[in-house]
Amino acid sequence: MPDLFTPRLQLHPIDVAEGERIHTRTAGPNDTWADDFPFDGDVAAAGAFLRTTTALGQQQPFGYYRITRRSDGKAVGGIGFKGQPQHGSVEIGYGLAGSARGHGYAAEAVTVLLTIAAGHGLSRVLADTDRANVASQRTLTRAGFHRVRAEGEVLFYEVQLATGR
């Protein structure tokens, strides 16, 4: 699977070796990471990617992507699908290192995943966020999601896709 690009970001589909480096916070000789990457969310997501890959094999295009700023080539976060599509829908998750937050990168990366989902004939993408994470709620809204329900401290969002299929 090739890298995906926006004007400001590169989304790189990770492999097992890169997943292990992120999971253990051990940069390889060719890794260029922001000082605060990977953060706890990246470590957890890479661990989930590794477990799923071991159990089910190759996941792309519905896997995990490293988010890199094109301006300086530094990895600043991750985004991915939380499993393979089921019944026309798929769930996503994302996170950015603190130094990359507040620049609209997350919404830009989410838009790429929506394009992937629509291009594979899916009709709905799901996401959730903590009630206290107002920035993530705004990101999802900017990317076209709307809140569908709340359960305790978790808010659930979805977006309906026009797939053309």
Short mmCIF file of N, CA and C in Angstrom, two decimals, residues 2-13 65-71 73-77 79 105 108-109 112:
data_model
loop_
_atom_site.label_atom_id
_atom_site.label_comp_id
_atom_site.label_asym_id
_atom_site.label_seq_id
_atom_site.Cartn_x
_atom_site.Cartn_y
_atom_site.Cartn_z
N PRO A 2 0.69 2.14 -0.94
CA PRO A 2 1.54 3.34 -0.99
C PRO A 2 1.16 4.35 0.10
N ASP A 3 2.10 5.26 0.36
CA ASP A 3 1.82 6.36 1.28
C ASP A 3 0.71 7.22 0.69
N LEU A 4 -0.01 7.89 1.56
CA LEU A 4 -1.09 8.79 1.17
C LEU A 4 -0.68 10.20 1.58
N PHE A 5 -1.04 11.18 0.76
CA PHE A 5 -0.58 12.54 1.01
C PHE A 5 -1.73 13.53 1.00
N THR A 6 -1.62 14.52 1.87
CA THR A 6 -2.44 15.73 1.83
C THR A 6 -1.43 16.86 1.62
N PRO A 7 -1.88 18.08 1.46
CA PRO A 7 -0.89 19.16 1.30
C PRO A 7 0.11 19.25 2.45
N ARG A 8 -0.32 18.91 3.68
CA ARG A 8 0.56 19.06 4.82
C ARG A 8 1.04 17.77 5.47
N LEU A 9 0.42 16.65 5.12
CA LEU A 9 0.69 15.40 5.82
C LEU A 9 1.02 14.25 4.88
N GLN A 10 1.75 13.30 5.43
CA GLN A 10 1.99 12.01 4.79
C GLN A 10 1.44 10.96 5.74
N LEU A 11 0.57 10.08 5.24
CA LEU A 11 0.07 8.96 6.02
C LEU A 11 0.74 7.71 5.49
N HIS A 12 1.55 7.10 6.33
CA HIS A 12 2.35 5.94 5.94
C HIS A 12 1.78 4.68 6.60
N PRO A 13 1.35 3.69 5.79
CA PRO A 13 0.86 2.45 6.38
C PRO A 13 2.02 1.69 7.03
N TYR A 65 -1.84 3.89 10.25
CA TYR A 65 -0.97 4.79 9.49
C TYR A 65 -0.24 5.74 10.44
N ARG A 66 1.05 5.91 10.19
CA ARG A 66 1.81 6.92 10.90
C ARG A 66 1.54 8.26 10.23
N ILE A 67 1.30 9.29 11.02
CA ILE A 67 1.08 10.64 10.49
C ILE A 67 2.40 11.40 10.60
N THR A 68 2.87 11.90 9.45
CA THR A 68 4.12 12.65 9.39
C THR A 68 3.84 14.02 8.78
N ARG A 69 4.39 15.05 9.43
CA ARG A 69 4.31 16.40 8.86
C ARG A 69 5.24 16.49 7.67
N ARG A 70 4.73 16.95 6.56
CA ARG A 70 5.57 17.08 5.36
C ARG A 70 6.57 18.23 5.49
N SER A 71 6.24 19.24 6.28
CA SER A 71 7.11 20.41 6.39
C SER A 71 8.47 20.08 7.00
N GLY A 73 9.17 16.48 8.02
CA GLY A 73 9.40 15.04 7.93
C GLY A 73 9.33 14.29 9.24
N LYS A 74 8.75 14.90 10.27
CA LYS A 74 8.70 14.26 11.58
C LYS A 74 7.35 13.58 11.82
N ALA A 75 7.41 12.36 12.36
CA ALA A 75 6.20 11.64 12.76
C ALA A 75 5.60 12.36 13.96
N VAL A 76 4.29 12.60 13.90
CA VAL A 76 3.61 13.35 14.96
C VAL A 76 2.37 12.64 15.50
N GLY A 77 2.05 11.47 14.98
CA GLY A 77 0.87 10.77 15.49
C GLY A 77 0.52 9.58 14.64
N ILE A 79 -3.10 7.23 12.97
CA ILE A 79 -4.51 7.15 12.67
C ILE A 79 -4.77 5.79 12.03
N TYR A 105 -4.37 19.04 11.87
CA TYR A 105 -3.82 17.83 11.27
C TYR A 105 -4.75 16.64 11.42
N GLU A 108 -7.56 16.67 8.97
CA GLU A 108 -7.00 16.43 7.63
C GLU A 108 -6.74 14.93 7.44
N ALA A 109 -6.20 14.28 8.45
CA ALA A 109 -5.93 12.84 8.36
C ALA A 109 -7.22 12.03 8.36
N VAL A 112 -8.70 11.68 4.98
CA VAL A 112 -8.07 10.65 4.14
C VAL A 112 -8.70 9.29 4.41
#
